[in-house]
Amino acid sequence: MTDFTPNEMMTIAASRELSNDDVCFVGIGAPSAACNVARLTHAPDITLIYESGTVGTKPDVLPLSIGDGELCDTALFTVSVPEMFRYWLQGGRITTGFLGGAQIDKFANLNTTVVGPYDHPKVRLPGGGGAPEIASNCGRIFITMALSKRGFVEKLPFITSMGHGEGGDHRERLGMKTKGPTRIITDLCILEPDPVTKELTVVSIHQGVTRDEIVDNCGWPIKFAEDVIDTPVPTEIELATLRDINARTKKAHQGNKEAA
Amino acid sequence: MAKIVSLAEAIGDNVRDGDTVAMEGFTHLIPYAAGHEVIRQGRKDLFLVRMTPDILYDQLIGVGAARGMKFSWGGNPGVGSLHRFRDAVENQWPRPLEIEEHSHAAMANAYEAGAANLPFAMLRGYIGADLPKVNPNIKQVTCPFTSEVLAAVPAIRPDVTIIHAQRADRKGNVLLEGIVGVQKEAVLAARRSIVTVEEIVDELAPPSPNSVVLPTWAVTAVSHVPGGAFPSYAHGYYPRSNAFYIGWDEIARDRDSFTAWIKENVLEASPEDFARHAGKKPAKAA
């Protein structure tokens, strides 16, 4: 096996979570790469949906934006944005939502809105977009983001989208029937919510990563499950697929640089 | 009936200081040329509405044309921050910006409610999220049949909606294709509407009986501005310039380089300058 980067391991581990039966609402960035690697390897019949309204899309290069023409050109069909959010997402047709985020807490709540107070933010982030309703309306949620002290924090300044709230049965208490975040795939390890407390717990560690590294890169005292497994290393096919699509994407996005 | 006029006339007649203005287009068909004309004509105190502010509203905010903005995702897609938007919110430059922030689902529902002539939209949304704590325009409504509590937001009713479309016929009937976003709803929700188009043709020839068509009697003004969505794209005409979106990050990061860019590419430019981006090519990203 050739060498691979932590980021490649993260994307490939995330891609393995998906199967042919998934109808997946795809977030841009790392989730988009993982979903398309899944489609190009073990899950060729997966249905990928982007919030711009493209359903069953099979992009040849990864989109830079959520609404690149590539997504519409390769989709089975394209609907309006109100139809996407009302009939398909709120209608309960999506099995899996795949999100990234700027910050996450131990109950898998996400912040992409502000750092600091909302009215006088230190850093104004883009905001929620589709995430608040993706998080509550998809059957289950996968999250992929690199493990770091800045990103994995004890307390979020703002909850953009709810994961397991305050933990335990908080989702049920708010009337939600969906599972919420079930797997968090990072560049060092994979986390799952504890079945009872819903606190994120390490269940799988990537090759060459130590427990100390994981502890040092997390903003709260992170717990390890009783049985922690080794994440299987990327196969040659997985790695080649990821590198190919990244190379095609880089080439495509560096095209016509001109002023308006 | 829509008037087919120059872009300068369309903006001059229909966009007024203080207006609530929606310029829509979900990544695709963003009306850049029209937005630049609004800047050139010096419109001010606008309340801007748009799901994804994108570079276009970064430009309008950066020149100080906006008093406020209603939105649901304020970033440069796939690239990072909108630096002019951030400078306005974090440092009140060049003026403070009142923000009303929603989720995509709420904005889409609110446009649809506006088009349907309803006062508010409801959705199963914002559950466990903090936005309702900071946005007084997110409230709750109880279903009279099941007692389920749902989120409610006011309908969006812009004074004027501006969109870009592929083509219009000589009567002013408009056809949109590809990622159609919320443009139909945004036009039907507004008092007045302006549509810039790639082409004006003798026969609209919609490709399907179910095509997205805005009839001339539902549109106020149509202007022929080929290339008018650049650096966004027009499906079937020209691709999104992802390279421009990536390059904008550096231009907008600095107040001086932003101001110089606006002077050269907006204030000293004209709608005809967009024509060099036009052309019939596949909509693959470039």
Coordinates of C-alpha atoms in Angstrom, one line a residue:
Chain A
M1 CA 0.0 0.0 0.0
T2 CA 1.3 3.4 -0.9
D3 CA 1.3 6.3 1.5
F4 CA -1.8 8.4 2.1
T5 CA -2.4 11.7 3.9
P6 CA -4.7 12.1 7.0
N7 CA -7.1 14.1 4.7
E8 CA -7.2 11.3 2.2
M9 CA -7.9 8.8 5.0
M10 CA -10.7 11.0 6.2
T11 CA -12.4 11.3 2.8
I12 CA -12.1 7.6 2.1
A13 CA -13.3 6.5 5.6
A14 CA -16.3 8.9 5.1
S15 CA -17.1 7.4 1.7
R16 CA -17.3 3.9 3.2
E17 CA -20.2 5.0 5.4
L18 CA -22.4 5.2 2.3
S19 CA -24.1 2.4 0.3
N20 CA -26.1 1.9 -2.9
D21 CA -29.4 2.3 -1.0
D22 CA -28.6 5.8 0.3
V23 CA -30.5 8.9 -0.9
C24 CA -27.9 11.4 0.3
F25 CA -28.2 15.2 0.7
V26 CA -24.6 16.3 0.0
G27 CA -22.9 19.3 1.7
I28 CA -20.2 21.0 -0.3
G29 CA -16.4 20.4 0.3
A30 CA -15.3 17.3 2.2
P31 CA -18.7 15.7 2.2
S32 CA -19.0 16.1 -1.6
A33 CA -15.6 14.4 -2.2
A34 CA -16.6 11.5 0.1
C35 CA -20.0 11.0 -1.5
N36 CA -18.5 11.0 -5.0
V37 CA -15.7 8.6 -4.1
A38 CA -18.4 6.2 -2.7
R39 CA -20.3 6.6 -6.0
L40 CA -17.2 5.8 -8.1
T41 CA -16.2 2.8 -6.0
H42 CA -18.5 0.6 -3.9
A43 CA -21.9 2.5 -4.3
P44 CA -22.4 3.2 -8.0
D45 CA -26.2 3.4 -7.6
I46 CA -26.3 5.9 -4.7
T47 CA -28.6 8.9 -5.2
L48 CA -26.7 12.1 -4.6
I49 CA -28.8 15.3 -4.1
Y50 CA -27.5 18.8 -3.8
E51 CA -29.6 21.6 -2.3
S52 CA -29.5 23.6 -5.6
G53 CA -32.2 21.1 -6.7
T54 CA -30.2 18.5 -8.6
V55 CA -31.3 14.9 -7.9
G56 CA -29.4 11.8 -8.8
T57 CA -26.3 13.8 -10.0
K58 CA -23.1 12.1 -11.2
P59 CA -20.5 14.9 -11.5
D60 CA -17.2 14.1 -13.3
V61 CA -15.4 16.8 -11.4
L62 CA -16.3 18.0 -7.9
P63 CA -18.4 21.1 -7.8
L64 CA -16.8 24.3 -6.3
S65 CA -20.3 25.6 -5.5
I66 CA -23.5 23.8 -4.6
G67 CA -25.0 24.7 -8.0
D68 CA -22.2 24.2 -10.6
G69 CA -23.6 23.4 -14.1
E70 CA -21.9 20.0 -13.8
L71 CA -24.4 19.0 -11.2
C72 CA -27.4 19.8 -13.4
D73 CA -25.9 18.4 -16.6
T74 CA -25.4 15.0 -14.9
A75 CA -28.6 14.9 -12.8
L76 CA -31.6 12.6 -13.4
F77 CA -33.7 15.7 -12.9
T78 CA -33.5 19.2 -11.4
V79 CA -36.2 20.8 -9.2
S80 CA -36.7 24.3 -7.8
V81 CA -35.2 25.1 -4.4
P82 CA -38.6 25.4 -2.7
E83 CA -39.6 21.9 -4.0
M84 CA -36.2 20.5 -2.9
F85 CA -36.7 21.7 0.7
R86 CA -40.4 21.1 1.0
Y87 CA -41.2 17.9 -0.9
W88 CA -37.9 16.0 -0.8
L89 CA -36.2 17.1 2.4
Q90 CA -39.1 18.0 4.7
G91 CA -41.2 15.2 3.0
G92 CA -38.8 12.7 4.6
R93 CA -37.4 11.2 1.4
I94 CA -33.7 11.6 2.3
T95 CA -32.0 8.8 4.1
T96 CA -28.7 10.5 4.9
G97 CA -27.4 14.0 5.2
F98 CA -23.7 14.6 4.9
L99 CA -22.5 17.8 6.6
G100 CA -19.2 19.6 7.4
G101 CA -18.9 22.4 9.9
A102 CA -16.6 25.0 11.4
Q103 CA -17.1 23.9 15.0
I104 CA -18.7 20.9 16.7
D105 CA -19.3 20.1 20.3
K106 CA -19.4 16.8 22.2
F107 CA -23.0 16.2 21.3
A108 CA -22.4 16.8 17.6
N109 CA -24.2 20.2 17.4
L110 CA -22.6 22.3 14.7
N111 CA -21.7 26.0 14.4
T112 CA -21.2 27.7 11.1
T113 CA -22.7 31.1 12.1
V114 CA -20.5 33.2 14.3
V115 CA -17.5 33.1 16.7
G116 CA -18.2 35.5 19.6
P117 CA -21.5 37.2 20.3
Y118 CA -24.1 37.1 17.5
D119 CA -24.6 40.9 17.5
H120 CA -20.9 41.8 17.7
P121 CA -19.1 38.7 16.3
K122 CA -15.4 38.3 16.4
V123 CA -15.7 36.2 13.2
R124 CA -18.7 36.2 11.0
L125 CA -19.0 32.8 9.3
P126 CA -21.3 32.1 6.3
G127 CA -24.3 30.8 8.3
G128 CA -26.5 27.8 8.2
G129 CA -27.7 27.5 4.6
G130 CA -29.6 24.2 4.4
A131 CA -28.0 22.7 7.5
P132 CA -30.7 23.4 10.2
E133 CA -33.4 21.4 8.4
I134 CA -31.0 18.8 6.9
A135 CA -30.0 18.0 10.5
S136 CA -33.5 17.5 11.6
N137 CA -35.2 16.0 8.5
C138 CA -32.7 13.5 7.1
G139 CA -33.0 9.9 8.5
R140 CA -29.5 10.1 9.9
I141 CA -26.5 12.5 9.6
F142 CA -22.8 11.9 8.9
I143 CA -20.4 14.7 9.7
T144 CA -16.8 14.9 8.3
M145 CA -14.3 17.5 9.6
A146 CA -10.6 17.5 10.7
L147 CA -10.0 17.0 14.4
S148 CA -8.6 20.1 16.0
K149 CA -8.9 22.1 19.2
R150 CA -10.4 25.0 17.3
G151 CA -13.0 22.9 15.6
F152 CA -13.9 20.4 18.4
V153 CA -14.9 22.7 21.3
E154 CA -16.4 22.2 24.8
K155 CA -19.1 24.8 24.2
L156 CA -20.3 26.3 20.9
P157 CA -20.8 30.1 20.7
F158 CA -23.9 29.4 18.5
I159 CA -25.8 26.3 17.6
T160 CA -26.5 26.5 13.8
S161 CA -27.8 23.0 13.5
M162 CA -28.8 20.6 16.3
G163 CA -27.1 17.3 16.7
H164 CA -28.0 15.7 20.0
G165 CA -28.6 19.0 21.8
E166 CA -27.8 18.6 25.5
G167 CA -27.4 14.8 25.0
G168 CA -29.6 11.9 26.1
D169 CA -33.1 11.9 24.6
H170 CA -33.0 15.6 23.8
R171 CA -34.0 15.1 20.1
E172 CA -37.0 12.9 21.1
R173 CA -38.1 15.5 23.6
L174 CA -38.2 18.1 20.8
G175 CA -40.4 15.8 18.8
M176 CA -37.7 14.7 16.3
K177 CA -38.1 11.2 14.9
T178 CA -34.8 11.1 12.9
K179 CA -31.6 9.7 14.3
G180 CA -29.4 12.8 14.0
P181 CA -25.6 12.4 13.8
T182 CA -24.6 8.8 13.9
R183 CA -20.9 8.9 12.7
I184 CA -18.3 11.7 12.7
I185 CA -15.4 11.0 10.5
T186 CA -12.2 13.0 11.2
D187 CA -8.7 12.8 9.8
L188 CA -7.5 10.9 12.9
C189 CA -10.4 8.8 14.0
I190 CA -14.1 8.0 13.8
L191 CA -16.5 9.0 16.5
E192 CA -20.0 7.7 17.4
P193 CA -22.4 9.1 19.9
D194 CA -22.7 6.9 23.1
P195 CA -26.0 4.9 22.8
V196 CA -27.3 6.5 26.1
T197 CA -25.6 9.8 26.8
K198 CA -25.0 10.7 23.1
E199 CA -21.5 12.0 23.9
L200 CA -19.2 11.5 21.0
T201 CA -16.8 8.6 21.6
V202 CA -13.9 7.3 19.6
V203 CA -14.7 3.9 18.0
S204 CA -12.0 3.6 15.3
I205 CA -8.5 5.0 15.0
H206 CA -6.7 5.6 11.7
Q207 CA -3.3 3.9 11.0
G208 CA -0.3 5.5 12.7
V209 CA -2.4 7.7 15.0
T210 CA -2.0 7.6 18.8
R211 CA -4.6 8.1 21.5
D212 CA -2.6 11.0 22.8
E213 CA -2.8 12.8 19.5
I214 CA -6.5 12.4 19.5
V215 CA -6.8 13.7 23.1
D216 CA -4.4 16.6 22.3
N217 CA -6.5 17.7 19.2
C218 CA -9.9 17.7 20.9
G219 CA -11.2 20.7 22.9
W220 CA -13.0 18.5 25.5
P221 CA -11.7 15.4 27.4
I222 CA -12.6 12.9 24.8
K223 CA -13.7 9.4 25.7
F224 CA -12.8 6.1 24.0
A225 CA -15.2 3.2 23.5
E226 CA -14.5 -0.1 25.2
D227 CA -13.7 -1.7 21.8
V228 CA -11.8 0.6 19.6
I229 CA -10.9 -0.9 16.2
D230 CA -8.2 0.1 13.6
T231 CA -9.7 1.9 10.6
P232 CA -8.8 -0.2 7.5
V233 CA -6.2 1.7 5.4
P234 CA -7.3 3.0 2.0
T235 CA -7.3 0.4 -0.8
E236 CA -5.4 1.2 -4.0
I237 CA -8.7 1.6 -5.8
E238 CA -10.1 4.1 -3.2
L239 CA -6.9 6.1 -3.3
A240 CA -6.7 6.2 -7.0
T241 CA -10.3 7.2 -7.4
L242 CA -10.0 10.1 -4.9
R243 CA -6.7 11.3 -6.4
D244 CA -8.2 11.2 -10.0
I245 CA -11.3 13.1 -9.1
N246 CA -9.2 15.7 -7.2
A247 CA -6.8 16.1 -10.1
R248 CA -9.7 16.5 -12.6
T249 CA -11.4 19.0 -10.3
K250 CA -8.2 21.1 -9.8
K251 CA -7.6 21.3 -13.5
A252 CA -11.3 22.3 -14.2
H253 CA -11.4 25.0 -11.6
Q254 CA -8.2 26.8 -12.7
G255 CA -9.7 27.6 -16.1
N256 CA -10.8 31.0 -17.4
K257 CA -9.6 33.7 -15.0
E258 CA -11.0 37.0 -16.2
A259 CA -12.6 40.1 -14.8
A260 CA -16.2 41.0 -15.2
Chain B
M1 CA -47.0 43.6 -20.4
A2 CA -43.2 43.7 -19.9
K3 CA -41.4 46.7 -21.5
I4 CA -38.3 45.7 -23.4
V5 CA -35.8 48.4 -22.5
S6 CA -32.1 49.1 -21.9
L7 CA -30.8 47.9 -18.6
A8 CA -30.1 51.5 -17.5
E9 CA -33.8 52.4 -18.2
A10 CA -35.1 49.2 -16.4
I11 CA -33.1 49.9 -13.3
G12 CA -33.8 53.7 -13.5
D13 CA -37.6 53.1 -13.7
N14 CA -37.9 50.3 -11.2
V15 CA -35.3 50.4 -8.4
R16 CA -35.7 53.3 -5.9
D17 CA -33.6 54.4 -2.9
G18 CA -34.8 52.5 0.2
D19 CA -36.4 49.6 -1.8
T20 CA -36.4 46.0 -0.7
V21 CA -34.7 44.3 -3.6
A22 CA -34.3 40.6 -4.3
M23 CA -31.7 39.6 -6.9
E24 CA -32.1 35.8 -7.1
G25 CA -30.4 32.9 -8.8
F26 CA -29.1 29.9 -6.8
T27 CA -25.4 29.9 -7.9
H28 CA -26.8 29.9 -11.5
L29 CA -28.1 32.9 -13.5
I30 CA -27.1 35.5 -10.9
P31 CA -28.0 39.0 -12.3
Y32 CA -24.5 40.5 -12.1
A33 CA -24.9 43.1 -14.9
A34 CA -28.1 44.4 -13.3
G35 CA -26.5 44.6 -9.9
H36 CA -23.6 46.6 -11.3
E37 CA -26.1 49.0 -13.0
V38 CA -27.7 49.5 -9.5
I39 CA -24.3 50.4 -8.2
R40 CA -23.5 52.7 -11.2
Q41 CA -26.8 54.6 -10.7
G42 CA -25.9 55.2 -7.0
R43 CA -28.9 53.6 -5.4
K44 CA -28.7 53.7 -1.6
D45 CA -30.4 52.4 1.6
L46 CA -31.5 49.2 -0.1
F47 CA -32.7 46.3 1.9
L48 CA -31.3 43.3 0.0
V49 CA -32.9 39.9 0.0
R50 CA -31.1 36.8 -1.3
M51 CA -30.7 33.2 -0.1
T52 CA -26.9 33.2 -1.0
P53 CA -25.6 36.8 -1.1
D54 CA -22.7 35.6 -3.2
I55 CA -20.1 38.0 -4.7
L56 CA -22.9 40.2 -6.1
Y57 CA -24.1 41.3 -2.6
D58 CA -20.5 41.5 -1.4
Q59 CA -20.1 44.2 -4.0
L60 CA -23.3 46.0 -3.2
I61 CA -22.5 45.9 0.6
G62 CA -18.9 47.0 -0.1
V63 CA -20.0 50.1 -1.9
G64 CA -22.4 51.0 0.9
A65 CA -25.6 50.6 -1.2
A66 CA -27.3 48.5 1.5
R67 CA -28.8 49.3 4.8
G68 CA -29.7 45.7 5.5
M69 CA -29.8 42.2 4.2
K70 CA -32.0 39.1 4.6
F71 CA -30.2 35.9 3.7
S72 CA -29.5 32.3 4.6
W73 CA -25.9 31.6 3.6
G74 CA -23.3 34.4 3.3
G75 CA -20.1 32.9 1.9
N76 CA -18.1 32.6 -1.3
P77 CA -19.2 29.1 -2.4
G78 CA -16.4 26.6 -2.2
V79 CA -13.9 29.4 -1.5
G80 CA -14.5 30.9 2.0
S81 CA -15.7 34.3 3.3
L82 CA -17.4 37.2 1.7
H83 CA -14.9 39.8 3.0
R84 CA -17.0 42.9 2.3
F85 CA -20.0 41.3 4.1
R86 CA -17.8 40.4 7.0
D87 CA -16.2 43.8 7.2
A88 CA -19.7 45.4 7.4
V89 CA -20.9 43.0 10.1
E90 CA -17.6 42.9 12.1
N91 CA -16.4 46.5 11.7
Q92 CA -19.5 48.4 10.3
W93 CA -17.5 49.4 7.1
P94 CA -18.5 51.2 5.0
R95 CA -21.7 51.4 7.1
P96 CA -23.6 49.2 9.6
L97 CA -25.6 46.4 8.0
E98 CA -28.8 45.3 9.7
I99 CA -29.1 41.5 9.1
E100 CA -32.1 39.2 9.2
E101 CA -30.8 35.6 9.0
H102 CA -32.7 32.5 8.1
S103 CA -32.2 29.0 6.9
H104 CA -32.5 28.1 3.2
A105 CA -35.7 26.1 3.9
A106 CA -37.3 29.2 5.6
M107 CA -36.2 31.6 2.8
A108 CA -37.5 29.2 0.1
N109 CA -40.8 28.8 1.9
A110 CA -41.0 32.6 2.5
Y111 CA -40.6 33.3 -1.3
E112 CA -43.2 30.7 -2.1
A113 CA -45.6 32.3 0.4
G114 CA -45.0 35.7 -1.2
A115 CA -45.8 34.3 -4.6
A116 CA -48.9 32.7 -3.2
N117 CA -50.1 36.0 -1.7
L118 CA -50.0 34.6 1.8
P119 CA -48.8 36.6 4.9
F120 CA -46.4 34.0 6.2
A121 CA -44.8 30.6 5.5
M122 CA -44.6 27.6 7.9
L123 CA -42.1 24.8 8.0
R124 CA -40.9 22.0 10.2
G125 CA -37.7 23.9 10.8
Y126 CA -35.1 25.5 13.2
I127 CA -35.6 22.7 15.7
G128 CA -33.0 23.1 18.4
A129 CA -31.2 25.8 16.5
D130 CA -30.2 29.2 17.9
L131 CA -31.4 31.5 15.0
P132 CA -34.9 31.9 16.5
K133 CA -33.2 33.4 19.6
V134 CA -31.6 36.2 17.6
N135 CA -34.1 36.7 14.8
P136 CA -37.5 38.0 16.0
N137 CA -39.0 37.2 12.6
I138 CA -38.8 33.5 13.3
K139 CA -41.9 32.6 15.3
Q140 CA -44.1 29.5 16.0
V141 CA -47.5 28.5 14.9
T142 CA -49.6 25.7 16.1
C143 CA -51.4 23.4 13.7
P144 CA -55.2 23.8 14.3
F145 CA -55.7 20.1 13.3
T146 CA -52.8 18.2 15.0
S147 CA -51.5 20.8 17.5
E148 CA -48.0 20.3 16.1
V149 CA -45.8 23.4 16.7
L150 CA -44.2 24.6 13.5
A151 CA -41.8 27.5 12.6
A152 CA -43.3 30.5 10.9
V153 CA -41.6 33.3 9.0
P154 CA -43.0 36.3 7.2
A155 CA -43.6 36.1 3.4
I156 CA -41.0 37.8 1.3
R157 CA -42.6 40.6 -0.7
P158 CA -39.9 42.6 -2.5
D159 CA -40.5 46.0 -4.0
V160 CA -38.5 44.7 -6.9
T161 CA -37.1 41.4 -7.9
I162 CA -34.2 41.2 -10.4
I163 CA -33.2 37.9 -12.2
H164 CA -31.3 36.8 -15.2
A165 CA -32.7 34.2 -17.7
Q166 CA -31.7 32.4 -20.9
R167 CA -34.1 34.1 -23.3
A168 CA -37.2 36.1 -23.9
D169 CA -39.4 36.5 -27.0
R170 CA -40.2 39.9 -28.4
K171 CA -43.4 40.2 -26.3
G172 CA -41.3 39.8 -23.1
N173 CA -42.2 36.2 -22.2
V174 CA -39.2 34.7 -20.4
L175 CA -37.8 31.2 -20.3
L176 CA -35.5 29.8 -17.5
E177 CA -33.7 26.4 -17.6
G178 CA -31.3 24.4 -15.5
I179 CA -31.0 25.1 -11.8
V180 CA -34.0 27.4 -11.5
G181 CA -33.6 28.2 -7.8
V182 CA -36.3 30.5 -6.4
Q183 CA -36.5 32.9 -9.3
K184 CA -40.1 32.1 -10.3
E185 CA -41.3 32.6 -6.8
A186 CA -39.2 35.7 -6.3
V187 CA -40.6 37.4 -9.4
L188 CA -44.2 36.5 -8.5
A189 CA -43.7 37.7 -4.9
A190 CA -42.5 41.1 -6.0
R191 CA -44.4 44.3 -6.9
R192 CA -42.1 44.9 -9.9
S193 CA -39.6 42.7 -11.7
I194 CA -36.7 43.1 -14.0
V195 CA -35.3 40.2 -16.1
T196 CA -32.1 40.4 -18.0
V197 CA -31.7 37.8 -20.8
E198 CA -28.9 36.2 -22.9
E199 CA -31.1 36.4 -26.1
I200 CA -34.2 37.9 -27.4
V201 CA -35.8 35.6 -30.0
D202 CA -38.7 35.5 -32.3
E203 CA -40.1 32.3 -30.9
L204 CA -39.6 31.4 -27.2
A205 CA -40.0 27.7 -28.1
P206 CA -40.1 26.3 -24.6
P207 CA -38.5 22.8 -24.8
S208 CA -41.3 21.2 -22.7
P209 CA -44.9 22.0 -21.9
N210 CA -43.6 22.1 -18.3
S211 CA -40.8 24.5 -18.8
V212 CA -40.3 27.4 -16.4
V213 CA -41.9 30.4 -18.2
L214 CA -42.7 33.8 -16.8
P215 CA -45.3 35.4 -19.0
T216 CA -44.9 38.9 -20.1
W217 CA -47.9 40.1 -18.1
A218 CA -46.1 38.9 -14.9
V219 CA -42.9 40.8 -15.6
T220 CA -42.2 44.6 -15.5
A221 CA -39.1 45.0 -17.7
V222 CA -36.9 42.8 -19.9
S223 CA -33.4 43.9 -20.9
H224 CA -31.1 42.2 -23.4
V225 CA -27.7 41.7 -21.6
P226 CA -25.7 38.9 -23.1
G227 CA -23.1 37.6 -20.6
G228 CA -25.1 39.3 -17.8
A229 CA -24.7 36.5 -15.3
F230 CA -20.9 36.4 -15.4
P231 CA -19.0 35.1 -13.2
S232 CA -22.1 33.1 -12.5
Y233 CA -23.3 31.1 -15.5
A234 CA -26.1 30.6 -17.9
H235 CA -26.9 27.0 -18.6
G236 CA -26.5 26.2 -22.3
Y237 CA -24.6 29.5 -22.9
Y238 CA -21.4 29.8 -20.8
P239 CA -20.0 28.1 -17.7
R240 CA -19.5 29.4 -14.2
S241 CA -16.1 31.0 -13.8
N242 CA -14.9 29.2 -10.7
A243 CA -11.5 30.8 -11.3
F244 CA -13.1 34.3 -10.9
Y245 CA -14.8 33.1 -7.6
I246 CA -11.4 31.9 -6.4
G247 CA -9.7 35.2 -7.5
W248 CA -12.4 37.3 -5.8
D249 CA -11.1 36.3 -2.4
E250 CA -8.0 38.3 -2.7
I251 CA -9.6 41.3 -4.4
A252 CA -12.3 41.6 -1.7
R253 CA -10.0 40.9 1.3
D254 CA -8.6 44.5 1.2
R255 CA -10.8 47.7 1.1
D256 CA -8.5 49.5 -1.3
S257 CA -8.2 46.7 -3.8
F258 CA -12.0 46.2 -3.7
T259 CA -12.6 49.9 -4.3
A260 CA -10.2 50.0 -7.2
W261 CA -11.8 46.9 -8.7
I262 CA -15.3 48.5 -8.4
K263 CA -14.1 51.7 -10.0
E264 CA -12.5 49.9 -13.0
N265 CA -15.0 47.1 -13.5
V266 CA -18.3 48.7 -12.5
L267 CA -18.3 52.5 -12.3
E268 CA -16.2 52.9 -15.5
A269 CA -17.8 49.9 -17.3
S270 CA -21.1 49.3 -19.0
P271 CA -23.6 46.4 -19.4
E272 CA -22.1 45.8 -22.9
D273 CA -18.9 44.8 -21.3
F274 CA -20.5 41.6 -20.2
A275 CA -21.0 40.5 -23.8
R276 CA -17.5 39.1 -24.0
H277 CA -18.4 36.4 -21.6
A278 CA -21.5 35.3 -23.6
G279 CA -21.6 32.5 -26.1
K280 CA -23.2 29.1 -26.5
K281 CA -21.1 26.5 -24.7
P282 CA -21.8 23.6 -22.4
A283 CA -22.5 24.6 -18.8
K284 CA -19.5 22.6 -17.4
A285 CA -17.7 24.6 -14.7
A286 CA -14.4 26.2 -15.9

